[in-house]
CSV table of C-alpha atoms in Angstrom, one decimal:
chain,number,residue,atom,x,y,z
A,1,UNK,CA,-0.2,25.0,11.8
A,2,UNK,CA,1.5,22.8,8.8
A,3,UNK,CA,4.6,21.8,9.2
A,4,UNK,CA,6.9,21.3,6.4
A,5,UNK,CA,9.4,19.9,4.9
A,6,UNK,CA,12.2,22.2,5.7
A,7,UNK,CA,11.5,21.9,9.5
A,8,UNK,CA,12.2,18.6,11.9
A,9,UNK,CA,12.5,16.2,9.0
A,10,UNK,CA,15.1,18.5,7.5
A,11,UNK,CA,16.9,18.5,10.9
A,12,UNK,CA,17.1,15.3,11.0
A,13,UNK,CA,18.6,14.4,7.6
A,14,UNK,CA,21.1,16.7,7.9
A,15,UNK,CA,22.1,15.1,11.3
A,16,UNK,CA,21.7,11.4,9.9
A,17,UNK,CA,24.0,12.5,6.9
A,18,UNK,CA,26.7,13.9,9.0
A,19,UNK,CA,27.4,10.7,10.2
A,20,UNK,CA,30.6,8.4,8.5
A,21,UNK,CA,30.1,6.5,6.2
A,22,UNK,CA,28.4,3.7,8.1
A,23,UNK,CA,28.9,0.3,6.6
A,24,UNK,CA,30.7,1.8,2.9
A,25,UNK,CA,31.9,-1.0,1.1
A,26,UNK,CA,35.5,-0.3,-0.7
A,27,UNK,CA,35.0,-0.6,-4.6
A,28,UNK,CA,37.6,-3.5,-5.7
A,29,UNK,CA,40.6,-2.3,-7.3
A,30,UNK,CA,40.1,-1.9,-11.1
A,31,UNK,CA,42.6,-3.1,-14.0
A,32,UNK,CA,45.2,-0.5,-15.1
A,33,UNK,CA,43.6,2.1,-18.1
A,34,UNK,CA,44.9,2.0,-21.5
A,35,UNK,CA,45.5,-1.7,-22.0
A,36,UNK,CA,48.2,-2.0,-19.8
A,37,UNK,CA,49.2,-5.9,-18.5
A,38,UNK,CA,47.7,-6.8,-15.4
A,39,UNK,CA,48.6,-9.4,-12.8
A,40,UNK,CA,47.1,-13.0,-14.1
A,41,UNK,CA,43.8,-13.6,-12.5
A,42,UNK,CA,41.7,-16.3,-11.3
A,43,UNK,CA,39.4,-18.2,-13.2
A,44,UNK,CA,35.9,-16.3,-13.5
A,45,UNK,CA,33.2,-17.9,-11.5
A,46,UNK,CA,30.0,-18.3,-13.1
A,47,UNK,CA,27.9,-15.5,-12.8
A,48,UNK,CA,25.4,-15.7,-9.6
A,49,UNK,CA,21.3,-15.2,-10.3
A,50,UNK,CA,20.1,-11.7,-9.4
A,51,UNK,CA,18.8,-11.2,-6.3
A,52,UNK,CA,15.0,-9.8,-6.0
A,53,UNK,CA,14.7,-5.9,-5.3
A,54,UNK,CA,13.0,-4.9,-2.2
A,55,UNK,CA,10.7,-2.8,-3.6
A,56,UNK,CA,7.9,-2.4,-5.2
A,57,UNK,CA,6.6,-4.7,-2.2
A,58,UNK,CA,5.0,-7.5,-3.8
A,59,UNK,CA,2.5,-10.7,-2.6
A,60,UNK,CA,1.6,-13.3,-4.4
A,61,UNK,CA,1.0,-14.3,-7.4
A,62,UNK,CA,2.2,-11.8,-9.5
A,63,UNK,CA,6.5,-11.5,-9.0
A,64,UNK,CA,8.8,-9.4,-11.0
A,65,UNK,CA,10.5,-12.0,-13.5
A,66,UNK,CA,12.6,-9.6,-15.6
A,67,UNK,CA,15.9,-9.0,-14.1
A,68,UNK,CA,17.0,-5.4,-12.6
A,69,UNK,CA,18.6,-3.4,-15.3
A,70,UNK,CA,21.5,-1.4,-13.7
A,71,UNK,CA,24.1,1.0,-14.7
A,72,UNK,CA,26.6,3.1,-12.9
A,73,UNK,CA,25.4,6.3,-11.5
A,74,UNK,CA,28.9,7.8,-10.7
A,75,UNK,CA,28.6,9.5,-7.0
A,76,UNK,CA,25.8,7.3,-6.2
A,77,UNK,CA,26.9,3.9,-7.5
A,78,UNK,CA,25.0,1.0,-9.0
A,79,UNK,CA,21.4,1.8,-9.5
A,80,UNK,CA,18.6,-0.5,-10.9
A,81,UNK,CA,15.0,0.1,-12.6
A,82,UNK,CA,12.6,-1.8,-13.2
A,83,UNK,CA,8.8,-0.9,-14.7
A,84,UNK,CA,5.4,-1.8,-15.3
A,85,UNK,CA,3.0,-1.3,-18.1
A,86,UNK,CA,-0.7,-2.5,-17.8
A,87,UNK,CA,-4.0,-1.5,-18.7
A,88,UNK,CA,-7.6,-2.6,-17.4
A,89,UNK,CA,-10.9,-2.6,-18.1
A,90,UNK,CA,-13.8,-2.7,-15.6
A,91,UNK,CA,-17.6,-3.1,-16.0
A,92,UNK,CA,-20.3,-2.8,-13.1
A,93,UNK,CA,-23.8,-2.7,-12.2
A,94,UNK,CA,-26.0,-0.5,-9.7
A,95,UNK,CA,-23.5,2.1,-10.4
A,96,UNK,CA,-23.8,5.8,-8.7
A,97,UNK,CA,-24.0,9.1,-10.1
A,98,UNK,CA,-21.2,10.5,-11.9
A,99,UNK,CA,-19.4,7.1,-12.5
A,100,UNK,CA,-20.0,4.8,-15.5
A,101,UNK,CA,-20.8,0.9,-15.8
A,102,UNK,CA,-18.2,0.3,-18.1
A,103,UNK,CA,-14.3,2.2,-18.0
A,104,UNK,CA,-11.1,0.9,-20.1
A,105,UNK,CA,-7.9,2.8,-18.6
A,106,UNK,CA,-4.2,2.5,-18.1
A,107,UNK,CA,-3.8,0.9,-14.5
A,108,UNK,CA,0.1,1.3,-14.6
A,109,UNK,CA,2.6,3.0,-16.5
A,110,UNK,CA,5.5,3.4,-13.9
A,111,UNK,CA,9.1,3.2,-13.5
A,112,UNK,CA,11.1,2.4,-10.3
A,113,UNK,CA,14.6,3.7,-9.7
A,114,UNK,CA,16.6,2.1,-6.3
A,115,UNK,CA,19.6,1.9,-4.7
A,116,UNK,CA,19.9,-1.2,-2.5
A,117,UNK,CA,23.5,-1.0,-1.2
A,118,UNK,CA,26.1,0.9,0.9
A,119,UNK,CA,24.8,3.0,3.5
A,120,UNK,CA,23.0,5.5,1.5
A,121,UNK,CA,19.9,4.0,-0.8
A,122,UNK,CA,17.0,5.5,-2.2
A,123,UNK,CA,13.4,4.6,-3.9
A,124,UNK,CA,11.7,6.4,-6.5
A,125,UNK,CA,8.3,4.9,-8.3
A,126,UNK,CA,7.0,7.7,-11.1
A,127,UNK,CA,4.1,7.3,-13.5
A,128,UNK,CA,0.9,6.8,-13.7
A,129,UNK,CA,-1.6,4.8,-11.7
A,130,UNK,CA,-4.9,3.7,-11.1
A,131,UNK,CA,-6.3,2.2,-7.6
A,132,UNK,CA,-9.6,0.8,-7.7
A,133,UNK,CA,-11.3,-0.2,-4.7
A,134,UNK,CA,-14.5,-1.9,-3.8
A,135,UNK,CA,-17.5,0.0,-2.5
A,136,UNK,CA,-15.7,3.5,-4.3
A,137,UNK,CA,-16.6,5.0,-7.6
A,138,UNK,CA,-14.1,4.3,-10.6
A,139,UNK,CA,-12.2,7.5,-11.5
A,140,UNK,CA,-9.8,7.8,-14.8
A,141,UNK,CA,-6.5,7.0,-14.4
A,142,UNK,CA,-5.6,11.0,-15.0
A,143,UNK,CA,-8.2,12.1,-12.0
A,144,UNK,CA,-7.0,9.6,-9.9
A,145,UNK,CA,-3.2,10.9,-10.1
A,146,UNK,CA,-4.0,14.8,-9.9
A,147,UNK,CA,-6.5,13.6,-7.1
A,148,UNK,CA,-4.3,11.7,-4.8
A,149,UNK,CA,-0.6,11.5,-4.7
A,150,UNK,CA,0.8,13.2,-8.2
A,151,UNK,CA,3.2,11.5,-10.7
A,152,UNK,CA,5.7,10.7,-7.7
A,153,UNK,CA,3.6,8.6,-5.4
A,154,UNK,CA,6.3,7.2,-3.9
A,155,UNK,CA,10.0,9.0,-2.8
A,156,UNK,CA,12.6,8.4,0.3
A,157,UNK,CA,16.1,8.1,1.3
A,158,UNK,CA,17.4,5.5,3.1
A,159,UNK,CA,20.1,5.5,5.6
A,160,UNK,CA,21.4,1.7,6.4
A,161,UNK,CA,23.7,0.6,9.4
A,162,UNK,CA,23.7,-3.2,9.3
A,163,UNK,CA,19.7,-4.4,10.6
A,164,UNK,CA,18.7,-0.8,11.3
A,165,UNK,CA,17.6,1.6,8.5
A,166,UNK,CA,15.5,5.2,8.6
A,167,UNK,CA,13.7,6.0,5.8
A,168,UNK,CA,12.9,9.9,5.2
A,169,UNK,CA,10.2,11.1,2.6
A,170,UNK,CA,6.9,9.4,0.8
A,171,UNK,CA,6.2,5.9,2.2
A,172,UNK,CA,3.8,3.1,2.1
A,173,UNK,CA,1.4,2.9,4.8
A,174,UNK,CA,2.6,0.0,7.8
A,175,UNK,CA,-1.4,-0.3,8.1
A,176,UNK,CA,-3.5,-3.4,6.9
A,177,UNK,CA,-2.0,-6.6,4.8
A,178,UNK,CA,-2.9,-4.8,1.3
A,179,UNK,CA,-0.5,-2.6,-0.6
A,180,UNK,CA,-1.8,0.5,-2.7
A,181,UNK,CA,-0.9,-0.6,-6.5
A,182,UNK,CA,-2.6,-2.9,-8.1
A,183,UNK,CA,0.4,-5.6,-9.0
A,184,UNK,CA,1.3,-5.8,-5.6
A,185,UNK,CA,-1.9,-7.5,-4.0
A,186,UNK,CA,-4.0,-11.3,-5.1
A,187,UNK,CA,-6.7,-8.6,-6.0
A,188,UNK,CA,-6.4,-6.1,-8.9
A,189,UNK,CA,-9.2,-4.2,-6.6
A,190,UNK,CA,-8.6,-2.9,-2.7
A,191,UNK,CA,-10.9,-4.1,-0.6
A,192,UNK,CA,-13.1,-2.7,2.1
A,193,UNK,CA,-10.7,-2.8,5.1
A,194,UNK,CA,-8.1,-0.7,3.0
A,195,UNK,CA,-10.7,1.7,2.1
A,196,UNK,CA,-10.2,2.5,6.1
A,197,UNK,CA,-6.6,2.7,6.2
A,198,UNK,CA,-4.0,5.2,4.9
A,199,UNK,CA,-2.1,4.3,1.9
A,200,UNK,CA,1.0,6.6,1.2
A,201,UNK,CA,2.3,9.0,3.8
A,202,UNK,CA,5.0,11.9,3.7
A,203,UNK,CA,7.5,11.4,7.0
A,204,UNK,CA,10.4,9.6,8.5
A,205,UNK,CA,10.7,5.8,9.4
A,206,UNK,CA,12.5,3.5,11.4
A,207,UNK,CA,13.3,0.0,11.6
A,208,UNK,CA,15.1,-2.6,13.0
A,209,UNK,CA,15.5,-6.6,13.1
A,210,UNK,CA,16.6,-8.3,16.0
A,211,UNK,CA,17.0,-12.1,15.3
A,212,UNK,CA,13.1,-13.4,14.4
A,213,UNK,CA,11.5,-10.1,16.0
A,214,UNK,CA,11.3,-6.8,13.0
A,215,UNK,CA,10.1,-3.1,14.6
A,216,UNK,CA,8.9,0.0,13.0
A,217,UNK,CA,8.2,3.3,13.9
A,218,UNK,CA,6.8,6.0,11.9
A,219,UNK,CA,6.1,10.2,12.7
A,220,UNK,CA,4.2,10.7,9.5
A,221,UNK,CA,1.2,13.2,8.0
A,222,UNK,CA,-1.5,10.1,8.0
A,223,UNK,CA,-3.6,10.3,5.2
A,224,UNK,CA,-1.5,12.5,3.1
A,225,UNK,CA,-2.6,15.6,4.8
A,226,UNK,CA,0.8,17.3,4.9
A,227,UNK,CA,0.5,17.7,9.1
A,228,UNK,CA,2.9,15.7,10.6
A,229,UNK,CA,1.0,14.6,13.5
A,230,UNK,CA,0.5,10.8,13.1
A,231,UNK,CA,2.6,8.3,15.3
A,232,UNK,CA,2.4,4.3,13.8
A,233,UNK,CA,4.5,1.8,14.9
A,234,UNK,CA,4.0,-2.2,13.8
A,235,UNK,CA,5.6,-5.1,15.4
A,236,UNK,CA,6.0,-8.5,14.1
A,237,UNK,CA,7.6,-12.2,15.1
A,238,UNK,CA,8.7,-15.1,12.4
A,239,UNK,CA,7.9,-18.3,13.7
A,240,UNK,CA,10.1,-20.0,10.8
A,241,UNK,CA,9.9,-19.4,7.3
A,242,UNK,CA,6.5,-20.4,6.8
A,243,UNK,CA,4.8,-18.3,9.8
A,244,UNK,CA,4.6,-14.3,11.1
A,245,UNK,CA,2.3,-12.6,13.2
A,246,UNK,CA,2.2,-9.1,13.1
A,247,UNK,CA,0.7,-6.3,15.1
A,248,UNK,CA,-0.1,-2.3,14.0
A,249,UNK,CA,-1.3,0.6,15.7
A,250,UNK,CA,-1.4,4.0,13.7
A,251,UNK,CA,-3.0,7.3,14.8
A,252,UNK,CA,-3.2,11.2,15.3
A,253,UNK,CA,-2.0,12.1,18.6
A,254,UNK,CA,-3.4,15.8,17.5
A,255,UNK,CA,-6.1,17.2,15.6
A,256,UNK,CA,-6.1,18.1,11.6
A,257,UNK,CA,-8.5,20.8,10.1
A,258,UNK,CA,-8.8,20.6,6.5
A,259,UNK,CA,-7.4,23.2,4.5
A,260,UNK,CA,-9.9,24.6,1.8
A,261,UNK,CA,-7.4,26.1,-0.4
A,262,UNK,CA,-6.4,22.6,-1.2
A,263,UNK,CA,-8.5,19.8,-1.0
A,264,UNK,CA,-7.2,16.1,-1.5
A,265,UNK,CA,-9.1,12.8,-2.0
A,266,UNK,CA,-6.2,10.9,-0.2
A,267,UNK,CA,-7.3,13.0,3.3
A,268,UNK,CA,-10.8,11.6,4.6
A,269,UNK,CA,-11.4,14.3,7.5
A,270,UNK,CA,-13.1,11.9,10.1
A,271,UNK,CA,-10.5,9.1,9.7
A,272,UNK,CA,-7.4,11.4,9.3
A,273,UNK,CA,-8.7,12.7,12.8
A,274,UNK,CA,-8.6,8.7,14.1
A,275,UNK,CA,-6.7,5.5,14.8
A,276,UNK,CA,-6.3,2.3,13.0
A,277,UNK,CA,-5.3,-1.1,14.8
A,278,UNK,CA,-4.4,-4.6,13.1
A,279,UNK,CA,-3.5,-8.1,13.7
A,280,UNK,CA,-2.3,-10.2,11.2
A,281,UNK,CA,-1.0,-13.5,10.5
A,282,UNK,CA,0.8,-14.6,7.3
A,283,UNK,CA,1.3,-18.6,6.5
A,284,UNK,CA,3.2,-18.6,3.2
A,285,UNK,CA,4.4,-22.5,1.9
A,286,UNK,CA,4.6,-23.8,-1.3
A,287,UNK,CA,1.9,-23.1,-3.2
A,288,UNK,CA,0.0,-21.8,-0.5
A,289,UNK,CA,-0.5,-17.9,0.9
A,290,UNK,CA,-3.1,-17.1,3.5
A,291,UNK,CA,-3.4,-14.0,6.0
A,292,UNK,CA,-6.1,-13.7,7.7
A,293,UNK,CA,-6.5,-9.9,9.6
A,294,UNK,CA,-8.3,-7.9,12.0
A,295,UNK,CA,-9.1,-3.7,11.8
A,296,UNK,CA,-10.4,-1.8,14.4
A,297,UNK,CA,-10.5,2.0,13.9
A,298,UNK,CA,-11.8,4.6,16.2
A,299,UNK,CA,-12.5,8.3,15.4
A,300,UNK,CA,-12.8,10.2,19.0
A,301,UNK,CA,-15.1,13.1,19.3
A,302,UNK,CA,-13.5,16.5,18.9
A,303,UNK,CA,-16.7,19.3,19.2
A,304,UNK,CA,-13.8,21.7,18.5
A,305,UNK,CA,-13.1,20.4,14.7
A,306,UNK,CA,-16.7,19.2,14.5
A,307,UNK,CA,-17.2,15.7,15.6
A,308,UNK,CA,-19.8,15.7,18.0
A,309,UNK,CA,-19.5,12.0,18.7
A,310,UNK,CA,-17.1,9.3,18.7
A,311,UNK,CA,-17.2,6.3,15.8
A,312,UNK,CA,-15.5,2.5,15.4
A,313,UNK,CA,-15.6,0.4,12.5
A,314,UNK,CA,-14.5,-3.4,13.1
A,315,UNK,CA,-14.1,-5.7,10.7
A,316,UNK,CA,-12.0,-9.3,9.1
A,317,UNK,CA,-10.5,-10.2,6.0
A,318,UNK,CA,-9.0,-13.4,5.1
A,319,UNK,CA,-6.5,-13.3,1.8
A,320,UNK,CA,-5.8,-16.5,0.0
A,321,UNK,CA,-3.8,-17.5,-3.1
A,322,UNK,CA,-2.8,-20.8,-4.7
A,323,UNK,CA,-0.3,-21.8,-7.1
A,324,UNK,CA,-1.5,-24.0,-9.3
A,325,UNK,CA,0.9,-25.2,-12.2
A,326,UNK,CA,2.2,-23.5,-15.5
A,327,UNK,CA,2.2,-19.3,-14.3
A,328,UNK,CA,-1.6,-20.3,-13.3
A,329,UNK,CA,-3.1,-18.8,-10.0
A,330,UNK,CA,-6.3,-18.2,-7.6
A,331,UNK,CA,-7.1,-15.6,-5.3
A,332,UNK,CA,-9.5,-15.2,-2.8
A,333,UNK,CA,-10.6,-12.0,-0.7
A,334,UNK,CA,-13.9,-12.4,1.6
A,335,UNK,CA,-14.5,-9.4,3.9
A,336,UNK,CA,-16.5,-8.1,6.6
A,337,UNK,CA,-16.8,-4.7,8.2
A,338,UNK,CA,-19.4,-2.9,10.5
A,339,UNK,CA,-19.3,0.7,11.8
A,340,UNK,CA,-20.8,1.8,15.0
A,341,UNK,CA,-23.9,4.5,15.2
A,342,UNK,CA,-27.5,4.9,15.0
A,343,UNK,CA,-29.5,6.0,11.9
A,344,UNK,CA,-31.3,7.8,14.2
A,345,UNK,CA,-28.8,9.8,15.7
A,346,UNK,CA,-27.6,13.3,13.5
A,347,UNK,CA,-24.5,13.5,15.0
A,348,UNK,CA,-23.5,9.5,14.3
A,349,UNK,CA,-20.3,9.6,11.9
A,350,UNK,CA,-21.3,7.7,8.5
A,351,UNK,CA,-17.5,5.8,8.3
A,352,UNK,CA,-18.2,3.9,5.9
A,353,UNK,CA,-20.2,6.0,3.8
A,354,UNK,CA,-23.2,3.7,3.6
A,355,UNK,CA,-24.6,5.5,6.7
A,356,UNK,CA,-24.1,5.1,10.6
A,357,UNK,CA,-24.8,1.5,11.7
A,358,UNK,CA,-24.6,-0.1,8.2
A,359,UNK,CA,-22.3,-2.7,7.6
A,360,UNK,CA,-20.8,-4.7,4.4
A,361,UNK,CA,-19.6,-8.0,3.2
A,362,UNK,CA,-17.7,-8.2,0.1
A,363,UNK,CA,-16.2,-11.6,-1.7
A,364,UNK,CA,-13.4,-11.5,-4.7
A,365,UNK,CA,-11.7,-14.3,-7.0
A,366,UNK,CA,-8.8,-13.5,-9.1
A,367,UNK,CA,-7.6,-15.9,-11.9
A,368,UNK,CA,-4.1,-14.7,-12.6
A,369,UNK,CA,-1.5,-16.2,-15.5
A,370,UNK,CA,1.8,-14.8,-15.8
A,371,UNK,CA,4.9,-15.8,-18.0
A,372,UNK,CA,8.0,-13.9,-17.7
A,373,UNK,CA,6.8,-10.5,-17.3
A,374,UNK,CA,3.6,-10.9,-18.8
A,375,UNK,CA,0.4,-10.9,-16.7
A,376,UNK,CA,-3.6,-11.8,-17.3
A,377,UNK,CA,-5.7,-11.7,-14.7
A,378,UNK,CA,-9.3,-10.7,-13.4
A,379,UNK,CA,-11.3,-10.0,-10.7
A,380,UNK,CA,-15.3,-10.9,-10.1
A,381,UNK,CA,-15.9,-9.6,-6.8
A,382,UNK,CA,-19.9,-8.7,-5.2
A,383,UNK,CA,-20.4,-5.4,-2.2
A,384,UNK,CA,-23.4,-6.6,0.0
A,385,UNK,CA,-23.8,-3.4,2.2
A,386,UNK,CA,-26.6,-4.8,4.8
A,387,UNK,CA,-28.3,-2.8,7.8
A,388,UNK,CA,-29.2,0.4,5.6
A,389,UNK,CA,-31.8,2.6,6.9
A,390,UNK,CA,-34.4,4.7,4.6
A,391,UNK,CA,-31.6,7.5,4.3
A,392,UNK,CA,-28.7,5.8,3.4
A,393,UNK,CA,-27.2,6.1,0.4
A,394,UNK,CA,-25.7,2.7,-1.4
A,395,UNK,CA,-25.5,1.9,-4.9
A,396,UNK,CA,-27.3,2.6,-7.9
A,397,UNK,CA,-29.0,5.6,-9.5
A,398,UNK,CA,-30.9,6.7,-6.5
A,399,UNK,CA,-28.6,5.0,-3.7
A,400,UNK,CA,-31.2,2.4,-2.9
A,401,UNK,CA,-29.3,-0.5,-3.8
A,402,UNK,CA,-27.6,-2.7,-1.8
A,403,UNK,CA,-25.8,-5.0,-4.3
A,404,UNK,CA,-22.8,-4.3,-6.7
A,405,UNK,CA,-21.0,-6.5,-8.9
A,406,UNK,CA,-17.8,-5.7,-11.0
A,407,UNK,CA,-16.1,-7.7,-13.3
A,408,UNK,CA,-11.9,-6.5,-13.8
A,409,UNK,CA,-9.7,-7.6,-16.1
A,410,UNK,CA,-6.0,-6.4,-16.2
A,411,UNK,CA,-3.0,-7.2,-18.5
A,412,UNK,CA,0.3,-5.6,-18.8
A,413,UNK,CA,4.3,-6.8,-18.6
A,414,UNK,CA,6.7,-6.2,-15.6
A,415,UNK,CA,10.2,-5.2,-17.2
C-alpha cells in the first residue's frame, strides 16, 4: 500500500513545528517611523561580501557569481532567489529508435527560492530542465519534465537547531558524487554510475555535524516511486580543508510493485527493488578537484514481484577538473561499470540495459568558460559497451552497435 503524504511525514512536521522557536534570532530594533530623531549612531561599517547560498549544490567549475537577490517576506523573513537560463544542443551517432542524432533544447530555465536563516528555512527550485545522461536516449526538455519529476523538482522545509537540521519534502539523492542538473556537475551529461542511482526522492532527512565527522539519514520513496520504503544513510570525515572521505548505503528494506495507473520514468522497477553502496573521496585545492568513487548495487531476488534471480553491478569513476586561468576550465569523467548475469540465462536481470553480463566504459572532457554569470561549455564524451552477446541490444538502428559518440554544447547565465 502507498503511503502518503498526510500520514508519518505529516506527523512528524507537526511535532517538529511545535517545538520553540529553536535558535530565533531577535530582529534589531528599527528607527522611530515618521522621521522622528533618533539616538546618534555609529559609523557604518563597510558593507561585508555575500555569502554563497547552500543550494543549488554546486562542483566545480561552474559557481554562481551573481549575488542573491533578497527581499523581505514578512512572516517568513529575508528570502533570496537566484536562477538559471541555458540552452544546449547535442549531436550523436549510432543513435536508437525513436531518438534523433541531432536535438537543440532549453537545458534550464529555473528559479530557486530559499531561506537560509532562523530556525525555520525552506528550498524551492521551479522550471524547466533537461538531464542528459550517457548510454540513455535524448528526450525534449518538455518529455523529460512531465516524464520525471514535474515543474517542482525540488521542494523541503528545513527545521535548524544549531549543527542538526531535518529536512521534510523533495530531496536530492545522498547516492553517488554527481548531482541531477546539469550546472551542478564538471559534465553537462550524467554518467553511467548515476544512471544506477536515484536522483530526487520525496521523504524526510536528517543531519548532523560533530566537529570533522557530518551524518545523514534519510526514510525516503527511492526512485521517486511515492512508497516510502527506502532507508539511506551516508557518512563522511574531513581530513582538513583539502580532503573527505565519504561512505553511502541506500536501499528498500521492502518490496515496491509498480503501479500501472501511473507510470514514471524516474522509477526503474529492478533497481527501485535494490541497494546502492559508495565510497568516495574528494581532494579539492587550488586549482585542483578530483573524486574518485566506487558503486556497488545489488537487486535481491523476489519470485513474489517477479525477479527470479538476484543481480550486482560494480563499477569506478574518477571526476577531475582544473582551473586554468581567465574563467577557463577542464573536466574529465572516465568510467567503468559491469553487471553480473549470463546471456544465457532467461531469468538474468539486464541492469544495465545492454543485456546480462555486458559491461561499459565511457570517457568525457568538458571545456568550460565562464564570466560573471555567463557560461560556455561542451562535452565530447564516447559509450564503449563491451561483452554483448547476439541478443543484446546497444546502439544504433538495429542495436548492434557498440560505440556512441556525442558532442554537447551548453550556454546560458546564472543570475
Amino acid at each position: 500500500m502507498k503511503k502518503q503524504w498526510g500520514g508519518p511525514l505529516t506527523f512528524v512536521l507537526m511535532a517538529v513545528l511545535s517545538l520553540p522557536a529553536l535558535g530565533q534570532q531577535q530582529a534589531p530594533a528599527q528607527a522611530p517611523a515618521g522621521g522622528a530623531s533618533a539616538p546618534a549612531q555609529a559609523p557604518a561599517a563597510a558593507p561585508s561580501t555575500p555569502q554563497p547560498l547552500p543550494n543549488p549544490s554546486m562542483t566545480a567549475p561552474l559557481s554562481t557569481a551573481a549575488p542573491p537577490h533578497t527581499f523581505d517576506a514578512g512572516p517568513f523573513g529575508t528570502v533570496a532567489i537566484t536562477g538559471i537560463l541555458s540552452g544546449m544542443g547535442l549531436t550523436q551517432s549510432n543513435w536508437i529508435p525513436g531518438d534523433k542524432s541531432t536535438r537543440w533544447d532549453l537545458s534550464n530555465g529555473q528559479v530557486f527560492l530559499q531561506k537560509t536563516s532562523g530556525w525555520f528555512q525552506f528550498y524551492l527550485q521551479a522550471g524547466a530542465y533537461n538531464l542528459p545522461a550517457l548510454g540513455f536516449p535524448t528526450v525534449s526538455t518538455v518529455n523529460t519534465i512531465t516524464g520525471l519529476y514535474g515543474p517542482l523538482p525540488l521542494a523541503y522545509l528545513k527545521l535548524v537547531k544549531g549543527n542538526f537540521n531535518v529536512e521534510i519534502g523533495e530531496l536530492p539523492t545522498l547516492i553517488g558524487a554527481e548531482y541531477t542538473f546539469t550546472f551542478e556537475n564538471m559534465n553537462v551529461e550524467r554518467g553511467l554510475l548515476w544512471g544506477q542511482e536515484t536522483a530526487i526522492s520525496r521523504g524526510i532527512q536528517i543531519n548532523d555535524t560533530y566537529k570533522k565527522l557530518t551524518f545523514a539519514a534519510s526514510w525516503n520513496d527511492g526512485f521517486y516511486s511515492n512508497v516510502y520504503n527506502w532507508i539511506s544513510g551516508t557518512a563522511s570525515y574531513a581530513f582538513n580543508a583539502s580532503n573527505t572521505l565519504a561512505f553511502v548505503g541506500s536501499g528498500n528494506v521492502g518490496q515496491t510493485i509498480p503501479n500501472p495507473a501511473s507510470p514514471n520514468a524516474a522509477t526503474p522497477f529492478l533497481q527501485n527493488n535494490g541497494q546502492i553502496y559508495n565510497i568516495l573521496y574528494t581532494y579539492s585545492h587550488e586549482s585542483w578537484t578530483i573524486t574518485p568513487y566506487w558503486q556497488y548495487t545489488r537487486v535481491p531476488a523476489n519470485a513474489s514481484i517477479g525477479i527470479l534471480e538476484k543481480g550486482s553491478t560494480n563499477g569506478g569513476a574518477l571526476l577531475l577538473n582544473y582551473n586554468f586561468k581567465h574563467g577557463i576550465s577542464l573536466a574529465a569523467r572516465p568510467e567503468y561499470i559491469t553487471s553480473s548475469g549470463s546471456p544465457t540465462d532467461p531469468a538474468a536481470l539486464n541492469l544495465l540495459g545492454y543485456g546480462p553480463g555486458s559491461s561499459a566504459f565511457s570517457f568525457t572532457v568538458t571545456p568550460t568558460y565562464q564570466k560573471g554569470g555567463f557560461f560556455l561549455r561542451g562535452d565530447v564524451s564516447v559509450v564503449d559497451a563491451r561483452n554483448l552477446s547476439a541478443t543484446s541490444f546497444a546502439f544504433g538502428q538495429l542495436g548492434d552497435k557498440s560505440k556512441q559518440t556525442r558532442g554537447v554544447i551548453e550556454a546560458g547565465f546564472m543570475f
